[in-house]
Coordinates of C-alpha atoms in Angstrom, one line a residue:
M1 CA 40.5 21.8 -66.3
S2 CA 44.0 21.0 -65.0
A3 CA 44.7 18.3 -62.5
D4 CA 46.8 20.9 -60.7
P5 CA 44.7 23.3 -58.5
Q6 CA 44.3 26.8 -60.1
S7 CA 42.9 29.9 -58.4
V8 CA 39.6 30.8 -60.0
L9 CA 38.3 33.5 -57.6
S10 CA 40.5 35.8 -55.6
V11 CA 38.8 36.8 -52.4
G12 CA 41.6 36.6 -49.9
A13 CA 39.5 34.8 -47.4
T14 CA 40.7 34.8 -43.8
L15 CA 39.0 31.4 -43.3
G16 CA 37.3 30.2 -46.5
E17 CA 35.0 27.3 -45.8
G18 CA 31.9 25.3 -46.7
P19 CA 32.0 25.2 -50.5
I20 CA 28.8 23.8 -51.9
W21 CA 27.5 23.5 -55.5
V22 CA 23.9 24.7 -55.9
A23 CA 22.4 23.1 -59.0
R24 CA 19.4 25.4 -59.2
D25 CA 21.6 28.4 -60.0
A26 CA 24.6 26.5 -61.3
A27 CA 26.9 28.3 -58.9
L28 CA 29.4 27.5 -56.2
W29 CA 28.7 29.1 -52.8
F30 CA 31.0 29.3 -49.8
V31 CA 31.8 31.4 -46.7
D32 CA 34.6 33.3 -45.1
I33 CA 34.0 32.6 -41.4
K34 CA 36.3 35.2 -39.9
G35 CA 35.6 37.7 -42.7
H36 CA 31.8 37.5 -42.0
R37 CA 31.2 37.0 -45.8
I38 CA 29.0 34.8 -48.0
H39 CA 30.4 34.3 -51.5
R40 CA 29.0 33.0 -54.8
Y41 CA 31.0 32.1 -57.8
D42 CA 29.4 31.6 -61.3
P43 CA 31.9 29.6 -63.4
A44 CA 29.9 30.3 -66.6
T45 CA 30.6 34.0 -66.3
D46 CA 33.7 33.7 -64.1
V47 CA 32.1 36.3 -61.8
G48 CA 32.0 36.4 -58.0
R49 CA 29.6 38.1 -55.7
S50 CA 29.5 38.5 -51.9
W51 CA 27.2 39.4 -49.0
A52 CA 28.0 40.7 -45.5
A53 CA 27.0 38.5 -42.6
P54 CA 26.2 40.0 -39.2
C55 CA 28.8 37.8 -37.4
Q56 CA 30.9 34.7 -38.0
V57 CA 29.2 32.4 -40.6
G58 CA 30.3 28.8 -40.7
W59 CA 28.3 27.3 -43.6
I60 CA 25.6 27.7 -46.2
V61 CA 23.1 25.2 -47.8
P62 CA 20.1 25.5 -50.1
T63 CA 16.7 25.0 -48.6
D64 CA 13.4 23.7 -50.0
D65 CA 11.8 27.2 -50.1
G66 CA 14.3 28.4 -52.7
L67 CA 16.4 30.3 -50.2
F68 CA 19.3 29.2 -48.0
A69 CA 20.1 28.3 -44.4
V70 CA 23.4 29.6 -42.9
G71 CA 25.1 28.8 -39.7
L72 CA 25.8 32.1 -37.9
Q73 CA 27.5 32.2 -34.5
T74 CA 24.1 33.1 -33.1
G75 CA 22.3 30.1 -34.6
V76 CA 20.8 28.7 -37.8
H77 CA 19.3 31.5 -39.9
R78 CA 17.4 31.6 -43.2
F79 CA 19.3 33.7 -45.7
D80 CA 17.6 35.6 -48.6
P81 CA 20.3 36.7 -51.1
A82 CA 17.8 39.0 -52.9
Q83 CA 17.4 41.0 -49.7
G84 CA 20.6 40.2 -48.0
S85 CA 18.6 39.4 -44.9
F86 CA 18.9 36.9 -42.1
A87 CA 16.1 35.4 -40.0
L88 CA 16.7 33.2 -37.0
L89 CA 15.4 29.6 -37.3
H90 CA 17.0 27.9 -34.3
A91 CA 19.6 28.7 -31.7
P92 CA 20.9 25.4 -30.3
E93 CA 23.8 26.8 -28.1
T94 CA 22.7 29.9 -26.3
H95 CA 24.3 28.3 -23.2
L96 CA 27.7 28.1 -25.0
P97 CA 28.5 31.7 -25.9
G98 CA 32.1 30.9 -26.7
N99 CA 31.0 28.5 -29.5
R100 CA 30.4 29.1 -33.1
Q101 CA 29.2 26.9 -36.1
N102 CA 31.8 25.5 -38.4
D103 CA 30.6 23.1 -41.1
A104 CA 27.5 21.3 -42.4
C105 CA 26.0 19.0 -45.0
V106 CA 22.6 17.8 -46.1
A107 CA 21.7 14.1 -46.0
P108 CA 19.7 12.3 -48.7
D109 CA 16.6 12.6 -46.5
G110 CA 16.8 16.4 -46.5
A111 CA 18.2 16.5 -42.9
L112 CA 20.7 19.3 -42.2
W113 CA 23.7 18.1 -40.2
F114 CA 26.0 20.7 -38.7
G115 CA 28.7 21.1 -36.1
S116 CA 29.8 23.6 -33.6
M117 CA 33.2 24.4 -32.0
D118 CA 35.0 26.4 -29.3
D119 CA 35.9 29.6 -31.1
A120 CA 39.1 29.7 -28.9
E121 CA 40.0 26.2 -30.1
E122 CA 40.6 24.9 -26.6
A123 CA 37.5 23.5 -24.8
D124 CA 35.8 20.2 -25.9
S125 CA 32.5 22.0 -26.5
G126 CA 31.9 21.2 -30.2
Y127 CA 28.8 19.1 -30.9
F128 CA 27.0 17.8 -34.0
Y129 CA 23.3 18.5 -34.6
R130 CA 20.6 17.2 -36.9
F131 CA 17.9 19.7 -38.1
H132 CA 15.0 18.3 -40.0
K133 CA 11.4 19.6 -40.6
G134 CA 11.4 22.0 -37.7
V135 CA 13.1 19.7 -35.2
C136 CA 16.8 20.2 -34.1
V137 CA 18.5 17.6 -31.9
E138 CA 22.0 17.0 -30.6
S139 CA 23.4 13.9 -32.3
G140 CA 24.9 12.3 -29.2
L141 CA 28.3 12.0 -30.8
P142 CA 31.2 12.8 -28.4
A143 CA 32.1 16.5 -28.0
V144 CA 35.4 17.7 -29.4
S145 CA 37.1 21.2 -29.6
I146 CA 36.8 21.6 -33.4
T147 CA 34.2 19.6 -35.3
N148 CA 34.3 19.4 -39.1
G149 CA 31.8 17.9 -41.5
P150 CA 29.9 15.8 -41.3
A151 CA 29.5 14.1 -44.6
V152 CA 27.2 11.2 -45.6
S153 CA 27.9 8.1 -47.7
P154 CA 26.1 7.7 -51.1
D155 CA 23.7 5.1 -49.5
G156 CA 22.9 7.4 -46.6
R157 CA 24.0 4.8 -44.0
T158 CA 27.4 6.2 -42.9
L159 CA 28.1 9.5 -41.3
Y160 CA 31.7 10.8 -41.5
H161 CA 32.8 13.3 -38.9
T162 CA 36.1 14.9 -38.0
D163 CA 37.9 15.8 -34.8
T164 CA 40.3 18.3 -36.3
L165 CA 42.6 18.9 -33.4
G166 CA 42.6 15.1 -32.6
K167 CA 43.6 14.6 -36.3
R168 CA 41.0 11.8 -36.7
I169 CA 38.1 11.2 -39.1
W170 CA 35.4 8.9 -37.6
R171 CA 32.8 6.7 -39.3
T172 CA 29.4 6.3 -37.6
E173 CA 26.4 4.2 -38.5
L174 CA 23.4 6.4 -39.6
R175 CA 20.0 4.8 -39.0
E176 CA 16.9 5.4 -41.1
D177 CA 15.4 7.5 -38.3
G178 CA 18.4 9.8 -38.3
T179 CA 19.9 8.5 -35.0
V180 CA 23.5 7.3 -34.9
G181 CA 24.8 3.9 -34.1
N182 CA 28.3 2.4 -33.7
T183 CA 31.3 4.5 -34.3
G184 CA 34.8 3.5 -35.5
L185 CA 38.0 5.2 -36.6
F186 CA 38.1 5.9 -40.3
A187 CA 41.4 7.6 -40.7
K188 CA 44.1 9.2 -38.6
I189 CA 46.3 12.0 -40.1
E190 CA 50.0 11.5 -39.3
E191 CA 52.2 14.1 -37.8
D192 CA 53.5 17.0 -40.0
A193 CA 50.7 16.3 -42.6
G194 CA 48.4 19.1 -41.3
Y195 CA 44.9 18.8 -39.7
P196 CA 41.9 17.2 -41.3
D197 CA 39.3 19.8 -42.2
G198 CA 36.1 19.5 -44.1
P199 CA 35.2 16.1 -45.5
T200 CA 33.3 15.5 -48.8
V201 CA 32.2 12.2 -50.4
D202 CA 32.4 11.5 -54.1
A203 CA 30.2 9.4 -56.4
E204 CA 32.4 6.3 -55.8
G205 CA 31.9 6.5 -52.1
C206 CA 35.4 7.8 -51.4
L207 CA 36.1 10.5 -48.9
W208 CA 38.1 13.7 -49.6
T209 CA 39.4 15.9 -46.8
G210 CA 41.1 19.3 -46.8
L211 CA 44.3 19.4 -44.8
F212 CA 44.7 22.7 -42.9
G213 CA 48.4 23.4 -42.8
G214 CA 49.1 20.3 -45.0
W215 CA 49.2 22.0 -48.4
A216 CA 46.9 19.3 -49.9
V217 CA 43.6 17.5 -50.1
R218 CA 43.4 13.7 -49.8
R219 CA 41.1 11.0 -51.1
Y220 CA 40.5 7.9 -49.0
D221 CA 38.6 4.7 -50.1
P222 CA 35.5 3.5 -48.2
A223 CA 37.8 1.3 -46.0
G224 CA 39.9 4.3 -45.0
K225 CA 42.9 3.6 -47.2
L226 CA 44.7 6.6 -48.6
M227 CA 44.3 6.6 -52.4
R228 CA 45.5 10.0 -53.6
E229 CA 46.9 13.4 -52.5
V230 CA 46.5 16.6 -54.5
R231 CA 49.1 19.3 -53.6
F232 CA 48.3 23.0 -53.5
P233 CA 50.4 26.2 -53.7
V234 CA 48.9 27.3 -50.4
A235 CA 49.1 25.7 -46.9
N236 CA 45.5 25.8 -45.6
I237 CA 43.0 23.9 -47.6
T238 CA 39.7 23.7 -45.8
K239 CA 37.2 21.7 -48.0
I240 CA 36.3 20.7 -51.5
A241 CA 33.0 20.5 -53.3
F242 CA 32.2 18.9 -56.7
G243 CA 30.4 21.1 -59.2
G244 CA 30.2 22.2 -62.8
E245 CA 28.9 20.1 -65.7
G246 CA 28.6 16.5 -64.6
L247 CA 29.9 17.5 -61.1
T248 CA 33.4 16.8 -62.4
T249 CA 35.2 19.9 -61.2
A250 CA 36.5 20.0 -57.7
Y251 CA 36.4 23.5 -56.0
A252 CA 38.5 24.1 -52.9
T253 CA 38.3 26.8 -50.3
T254 CA 41.5 28.0 -48.6
A255 CA 42.5 30.3 -45.7
R256 CA 44.9 33.0 -44.7
K257 CA 44.3 32.4 -41.0
G258 CA 47.5 31.7 -39.0
L259 CA 49.8 32.9 -41.8
D260 CA 52.3 35.6 -40.9
M261 CA 53.5 38.3 -43.3
T262 CA 56.4 36.1 -44.5
A263 CA 54.1 33.2 -45.2
L264 CA 51.5 35.5 -47.0
T265 CA 54.3 36.9 -49.2
E266 CA 55.3 33.3 -50.1
Q267 CA 51.6 32.3 -50.6
P268 CA 49.9 35.2 -52.5
L269 CA 47.0 33.0 -53.4
A270 CA 46.1 32.0 -49.9
G271 CA 42.4 32.5 -49.2
D272 CA 41.4 32.1 -52.9
L273 CA 38.9 29.7 -54.3
F274 CA 40.7 27.0 -56.3
A275 CA 39.5 24.4 -58.9
F276 CA 41.0 21.2 -60.3
D277 CA 40.1 18.1 -62.2
P278 CA 39.7 15.3 -59.5
G279 CA 39.3 12.5 -62.1
V280 CA 36.0 11.5 -60.5
A281 CA 32.5 12.9 -60.3
G282 CA 30.7 14.1 -57.2
L283 CA 27.3 13.4 -55.8
P284 CA 24.3 15.5 -56.6
G285 CA 23.5 17.9 -53.8
H286 CA 20.5 17.7 -51.5
I287 CA 18.1 20.4 -50.4
A288 CA 17.6 21.0 -46.7
A289 CA 14.0 20.4 -45.5
L290 CA 13.9 22.6 -42.4

């Protein structure tokens, strides 16, 4: 595996997002939010497969019943790949019809954390939620227009969450009961470097973020110091996930959204799934206990 990102699956995603390595089937799953698609990539066979979603789909995570949970615009649904079916579990924002779901992660305790956003990318109507063992609660974190993440530190004590339009990544204390404590600024993305998109934490406790419009992903140490930047041949990198043997391959989703015909001609790989050698392992994934 090269240290330079290489396209491994050509899907031409309008808004590829939410890559996640699912150990039980040794595959990388991700979504195309605007394309209403769920994708699966099997690196052993180099084969991809996709399913149609009934509306915008922001994320996918494995659940403790052997199936998946997905964040549709209409709420959290259980997804059965064998049937291609979706069943509503919880609709937290029926009062916000202009919102959709955007990103998610599973904490070490099995709690599902996910965020919403204003689909028009204007109003500060995006919130973070915690869904665990049948109970879904709003986190109490400040509302922003576009949420991304969250991600959880290896010890389960820190929640990283992103205000994409504000170009800030925040760090919040995560208590044992799942409630949040004090919040502080983790990192601010400078002008002309793109917008911080999905965050991911590696086995050394460092945080990686995709840069939408920034042509790169970045790695920050636990104190928020920039350690590394990996450049891509496409502008919009949304998020990475660690997978493969030993969780030593980084997979990155990308997007064609916002690119005009000239840009698409110059970036023929935009929207593909990429892979590269990050030089560090990832954390084992957790299973959502809903």
